[in-house]
Tab-separated table of C-alpha atoms and ligand atoms in Angstrom:
chain	number	residue	atom	x	y	z
A	14	MET	CA	-6.469	-17.183	-45.724
A	15	THR	CA	-7.801	-18.130	-42.329
A	16	LEU	CA	-6.354	-17.442	-38.936
A	17	LEU	CA	-8.320	-20.196	-37.293
A	18	PRO	CA	-5.744	-23.025	-37.272
A	19	ASN	CA	-3.175	-20.672	-35.758
A	20	ARG	CA	-5.534	-19.400	-33.140
A	21	SER	CA	-6.669	-22.799	-32.002
A	22	LYS	CA	-3.055	-23.887	-31.803
A	23	VAL	CA	-2.221	-20.884	-29.660
A	24	LEU	CA	-5.232	-21.553	-27.475
A	25	THR	CA	-4.197	-25.172	-27.013
A	26	ILE	CA	-0.713	-24.105	-25.968
A	27	LEU	CA	-2.154	-21.565	-23.565
A	28	LEU	CA	-4.555	-24.064	-22.051
A	29	THR	CA	-1.857	-26.687	-21.760
A	30	SER	CA	0.618	-24.375	-20.096
A	31	CYS	CA	-1.976	-22.982	-17.689
A	32	PHE	CA	-3.135	-26.398	-16.616
A	33	ALA	CA	0.433	-27.625	-16.417
A	34	SER	CA	1.370	-24.840	-14.026
A	35	GLY	CA	-1.823	-25.335	-12.035
A	36	VAL	CA	-2.813	-21.701	-12.426
A	37	ALA	CA	-6.524	-21.136	-12.895
A	38	TYR	CA	-6.610	-18.481	-15.602
A	39	ALA	CA	-9.672	-17.649	-17.633
A	40	VAL	CA	-8.209	-18.192	-21.092
A	41	LYS	CA	-9.721	-16.183	-23.892
A	42	PRO	CA	-9.147	-16.946	-27.562
A	43	ILE	CA	-7.109	-13.845	-28.268
A	44	ASP	CA	-3.718	-12.766	-29.472
A	45	ALA	CA	-1.356	-14.810	-27.339
A	46	LYS	CA	1.571	-12.538	-28.136
A	47	ALA	CA	-0.043	-9.652	-26.297
A	48	GLN	CA	-1.125	-11.869	-23.424
A	49	GLU	CA	2.313	-12.985	-22.387
A	50	TRP	CA	3.262	-10.108	-20.058
A	51	GLY	CA	1.395	-7.830	-17.715
A	52	TYR	CA	1.528	-5.706	-14.590
A	53	GLY	CA	0.239	-8.089	-11.915
A	54	GLY	CA	0.230	-11.730	-10.849
A	55	ALA	CA	2.620	-14.232	-12.399
A	56	VAL	CA	3.409	-11.959	-15.360
A	57	ASN	CA	4.254	-8.800	-13.385
A	58	PRO	CA	7.273	-6.608	-14.325
A	59	THR	CA	9.719	-8.514	-12.058
A	60	ARG	CA	8.955	-11.684	-14.046
A	61	TRP	CA	9.064	-10.305	-17.604
A	62	GLU	CA	12.504	-11.729	-18.386
A	63	GLU	CA	11.240	-15.215	-17.418
A	64	LEU	CA	8.386	-15.072	-19.918
A	65	SER	CA	10.444	-15.063	-23.114
A	66	SER	CA	14.103	-15.201	-24.075
A	67	LYS	CA	13.395	-12.069	-26.119
A	68	TYR	CA	12.725	-10.168	-22.897
A	69	SER	CA	16.136	-10.731	-21.259
A	70	THR	CA	17.077	-7.035	-21.542
A	71	CYS	CA	14.293	-6.277	-19.034
A	72	GLU	CA	16.563	-7.956	-16.440
A	73	THR	CA	20.099	-7.590	-17.806
A	74	GLY	CA	19.843	-4.058	-19.212
A	75	ASN	CA	21.626	-1.309	-17.322
A	76	ALA	CA	19.916	1.690	-18.927
A	77	GLN	CA	16.269	0.870	-18.323
A	78	SER	CA	13.154	3.030	-18.077
A	79	PRO	CA	11.249	4.492	-16.353
A	80	ILE	CA	13.368	6.308	-13.769
A	81	ASN	CA	12.971	8.626	-10.840
A	82	ILE	CA	13.980	12.074	-12.112
A	83	GLN	CA	16.169	13.944	-9.636
A	84	GLN	CA	19.557	15.673	-9.446
A	85	VAL	CA	19.174	17.088	-12.919
A	86	ALA	CA	21.816	19.196	-14.669
A	87	GLU	CA	20.578	22.277	-16.507
A	88	THR	CA	22.120	22.277	-19.948
A	89	ASN	CA	21.984	23.772	-23.376
A	90	LEU	CA	19.945	21.093	-25.066
A	91	PRO	CA	18.140	21.977	-28.276
A	92	ARG	CA	14.436	22.687	-28.236
A	93	ILE	CA	12.035	20.030	-29.454
A	94	ASN	CA	10.308	21.334	-32.558
A	95	PHE	CA	6.876	19.764	-32.720
A	96	ASP	CA	5.120	19.401	-36.055
A	97	TYR	CA	2.011	17.412	-35.143
A	98	GLN	CA	-0.907	17.344	-37.589
A	99	PRO	CA	-4.426	15.968	-37.089
A	100	THR	CA	-4.857	12.287	-37.901
A	101	PRO	CA	-7.985	10.128	-38.360
A	102	LEU	CA	-8.885	8.811	-34.921
A	103	GLU	CA	-7.996	5.126	-34.556
A	104	VAL	CA	-8.041	3.820	-30.992
A	105	VAL	CA	-6.698	0.416	-30.002
A	106	ASN	CA	-7.210	-1.359	-26.703
A	107	ASN	CA	-4.287	-3.786	-26.968
A	108	GLY	CA	-4.612	-5.485	-23.592
A	109	HIS	CA	-1.837	-3.349	-22.083
A	110	THR	CA	-3.043	0.188	-22.706
A	111	ILE	CA	-5.193	2.473	-24.839
A	112	LYS	CA	-3.205	3.428	-27.916
A	113	VAL	CA	-3.952	5.974	-30.642
A	114	ASN	CA	-2.258	5.206	-33.957
A	115	TYR	CA	-0.862	8.016	-36.043
A	116	GLU	CA	-0.701	8.277	-39.820
A	117	PRO	CA	2.569	9.479	-41.421
A	118	GLY	CA	3.120	13.235	-41.594
A	119	SER	CA	3.608	14.273	-37.958
A	120	SER	CA	7.026	14.530	-36.383
A	121	ILE	CA	9.423	16.204	-34.009
A	122	GLN	CA	12.745	17.746	-34.985
A	123	LEU	CA	15.579	17.330	-32.545
A	124	ASN	CA	19.272	17.965	-33.171
A	125	GLY	CA	18.583	18.248	-36.878
A	126	GLN	CA	16.961	14.824	-36.898
A	127	GLN	CA	13.384	14.098	-37.773
A	128	TYR	CA	11.430	11.572	-35.732
A	129	GLU	CA	8.041	10.530	-37.063
A	130	LEU	CA	5.144	10.209	-34.588
A	131	LYS	CA	3.850	6.629	-34.724
A	132	GLN	CA	1.372	6.459	-31.834
A	133	PHE	CA	0.594	7.719	-28.368
A	134	HIS	CA	-0.718	5.797	-25.360
A	135	PHE	CA	-1.390	6.034	-21.646
A	136	HIS	CA	-0.138	4.692	-18.325
A	137	THR	CA	-1.524	4.901	-14.808
A	138	PRO	CA	-0.026	5.841	-12.452
A	139	SER	CA	2.817	7.674	-14.202
A	140	GLU	CA	5.891	5.583	-14.957
A	141	HIS	CA	8.410	8.395	-14.454
A	142	ARG	CA	8.605	10.005	-11.049
A	143	ILE	CA	9.778	13.496	-10.211
A	144	GLU	CA	11.739	13.604	-6.929
A	145	GLY	CA	10.076	10.325	-5.988
A	146	THR	CA	6.521	11.443	-6.715
A	147	ALA	CA	4.328	9.791	-9.325
A	148	SER	CA	1.551	11.576	-11.222
A	149	ALA	CA	-1.930	10.187	-11.833
A	150	MET	CA	-1.157	9.251	-15.434
A	151	GLU	CA	1.476	9.575	-18.152
A	152	MET	CA	1.189	9.892	-21.911
A	153	HIS	CA	3.872	8.543	-24.230
A	154	PHE	CA	4.272	9.946	-27.745
A	155	VAL	CA	6.375	7.350	-29.573
A	156	HIS	CA	8.556	8.498	-32.501
A	157	LYS	CA	11.017	6.808	-34.841
A	158	ASN	CA	13.623	8.295	-37.167
A	159	GLN	CA	14.725	6.827	-40.497
A	160	ALA	CA	17.484	4.835	-38.823
A	161	GLY	CA	14.904	3.233	-36.537
A	162	ASP	CA	16.007	5.103	-33.400
A	163	ILE	CA	13.193	5.724	-30.959
A	164	ALA	CA	12.446	9.004	-29.193
A	165	VAL	CA	9.570	9.148	-26.713
A	166	VAL	CA	8.036	12.401	-25.502
A	167	ALA	CA	6.377	11.843	-22.103
A	168	ALA	CA	3.730	14.129	-20.647
A	169	LEU	CA	2.877	13.650	-16.990
A	170	MET	CA	-0.796	14.045	-16.225
A	171	LYS	CA	-2.147	15.327	-12.925
A	172	GLU	CA	-5.691	15.471	-11.657
A	173	GLY	CA	-7.322	18.792	-12.477
A	174	ASN	CA	-9.512	20.173	-15.220
A	175	SER	CA	-11.209	17.959	-17.746
A	176	ASN	CA	-8.974	17.483	-20.792
A	177	PRO	CA	-10.978	18.210	-23.969
A	178	ALA	CA	-8.528	16.428	-26.275
A	179	LEU	CA	-8.786	13.332	-24.108
A	180	GLU	CA	-12.586	13.451	-24.130
A	181	LYS	CA	-12.640	12.694	-27.845
A	182	ILE	CA	-10.814	9.403	-27.248
A	183	TRP	CA	-12.511	8.516	-23.967
A	184	GLU	CA	-16.088	8.874	-25.201
A	185	ASP	CA	-15.900	5.711	-27.290
A	186	LEU	CA	-13.224	3.427	-25.875
A	187	PRO	CA	-12.846	0.016	-27.529
A	188	ALA	CA	-13.221	-3.172	-25.502
A	189	GLU	CA	-10.115	-5.220	-24.747
A	190	ARG	CA	-8.240	-6.267	-27.909
A	191	GLU	CA	-10.467	-4.202	-30.123
A	192	LYS	CA	-9.784	-1.338	-32.470
A	193	LYS	CA	-12.142	1.515	-33.261
A	194	LYS	CA	-11.855	3.850	-36.191
A	195	SER	CA	-14.052	6.925	-36.133
A	196	ASP	CA	-14.950	9.645	-38.642
A	197	THR	CA	-13.333	12.335	-36.524
A	198	SER	CA	-9.716	13.299	-36.315
A	199	ILE	CA	-7.423	13.965	-33.397
A	200	ASP	CA	-4.486	16.344	-33.037
A	201	ALA	CA	-1.729	15.183	-30.690
A	202	SER	CA	-0.472	18.758	-30.303
A	203	ARG	CA	-3.595	19.552	-28.283
A	204	PHE	CA	-2.197	17.446	-25.444
A	205	LEU	CA	1.088	19.323	-25.177
A	206	PRO	CA	1.669	21.885	-22.419
A	207	GLN	CA	2.576	25.409	-23.527
A	208	ASP	CA	5.937	25.247	-21.816
A	209	ARG	CA	8.066	22.667	-23.618
A	210	ALA	CA	10.917	22.444	-21.097
A	211	TYR	CA	11.996	18.820	-20.821
A	212	TYR	CA	14.166	16.341	-18.976
A	213	ASN	CA	16.379	14.215	-21.199
A	214	TYR	CA	18.076	10.897	-20.580
A	215	THR	CA	18.786	7.676	-22.452
A	216	GLY	CA	16.708	4.677	-21.451
A	217	SER	CA	14.567	1.866	-22.785
A	218	LEU	CA	11.087	0.839	-23.765
A	219	THR	CA	9.097	0.500	-20.523
A	220	SER	CA	7.455	-2.724	-21.706
A	221	PRO	CA	8.905	-5.954	-23.141
A	222	PRO	CA	11.283	-6.386	-24.903
A	223	CYS	CA	12.670	-3.389	-22.899
A	224	SER	CA	15.011	-2.445	-25.780
A	225	GLU	CA	17.569	0.223	-24.885
A	226	GLY	CA	18.826	3.267	-26.765
A	227	VAL	CA	15.551	5.144	-26.390
A	228	ASN	CA	15.880	8.934	-26.248
A	229	TRP	CA	13.510	10.055	-23.468
A	230	LEU	CA	12.112	13.584	-23.486
A	231	VAL	CA	9.983	14.012	-20.351
A	232	LEU	CA	8.116	17.322	-20.379
A	233	GLU	CA	8.630	19.251	-17.155
A	234	THR	CA	5.160	20.814	-17.140
A	235	PRO	CA	2.356	18.337	-16.453
A	236	ILE	CA	-0.936	18.367	-18.313
A	237	GLU	CA	-4.329	17.804	-16.678
A	238	ALA	CA	-7.186	15.328	-16.718
A	239	SER	CA	-10.294	15.303	-14.549
A	240	GLN	CA	-10.855	12.763	-11.809
A	241	GLU	CA	-13.645	11.245	-13.943
A	242	GLN	CA	-11.320	10.898	-16.937
A	243	ILE	CA	-8.628	9.245	-14.845
A	244	GLU	CA	-11.169	6.888	-13.287
A	245	LYS	CA	-12.519	5.945	-16.700
A	246	PHE	CA	-9.060	4.780	-17.762
A	247	MET	CA	-8.566	2.966	-14.457
A	248	GLU	CA	-11.755	0.992	-15.061
A	249	LEU	CA	-9.874	-0.613	-17.967
A	250	TYR	CA	-6.355	-0.546	-16.528
A	251	SER	CA	-6.082	0.034	-12.788
A	252	VAL	CA	-2.268	-0.184	-12.984
A	253	ASN	CA	-0.199	-0.353	-16.166
A	254	ALA	CA	3.069	1.224	-15.083
A	255	ARG	CA	6.483	-0.403	-14.777
A	256	PRO	CA	8.268	0.508	-11.499
A	257	VAL	CA	11.251	2.872	-11.685
A	258	GLN	CA	14.579	1.312	-12.669
A	259	PRO	CA	18.115	1.951	-11.340
A	260	LEU	CA	19.819	5.006	-12.825
A	261	ASN	CA	23.234	3.292	-12.950
A	262	GLY	CA	25.151	6.539	-13.258
A	263	ARG	CA	23.137	7.969	-16.118
A	264	GLN	CA	22.875	11.743	-16.338
A	265	ILE	CA	19.539	13.512	-16.465
A	266	GLN	CA	19.570	16.885	-18.203
A	267	LEU	CA	16.993	19.647	-18.081
A	268	LYS	CA	16.350	22.012	-20.977
A	269	GLU	CA	14.485	25.050	-19.625
B	327	LIG	ZN1	4.436	3.835	-22.606
């Protein structure tokens, strides 16, 4: 099986559409699916819904993410029980972020439901804001339960001490659209703050197709990364954060 005919077809379409619109893009022979949205220029977050009919929720949805977290209600939410195990380190630079894939066997328990950890990835600056203030970065731990419901644990990252868990990933970052598998393993639990208090609200994926019904668990305590570590990510992605979305009457709860 060869991917070549497909790729050249995709490239032709890309070239045609770029020339047709008069935009001078440098077109690379890469996965066109991942190329179709971004954070700046003609494909910035305010234009996502124009890029594909599949992305209409980005515009029409009324429970979108991220949000500015304020006016929270303290409630009796259950704790998140983390059961993260080490996984072989596989890092992907997918053209939107740096993503670390997770093998089956790590999960969180919430409300008697088990959500399997699928991957974690990074944004800069943070997507969620606290009382209007963004952090330097944000990590998203993406989970799915058996029914396919998504729960994302978010850890805000502020500038501070060097993060040893991050160093393992950062020391050998793949080039754009590349994947690197290494002999070492990584343990997602090493990123978590000791205090697991969290904000909870219902929102969406923060990237196309912006699907709703996502259970957001934003940890109240930020974690740290050094200025050098933050800058290293910004060399690849200077901005990869969607702006905050209207709350539309949604409630934000805090579990201390
Ligand atoms: Zn994310």
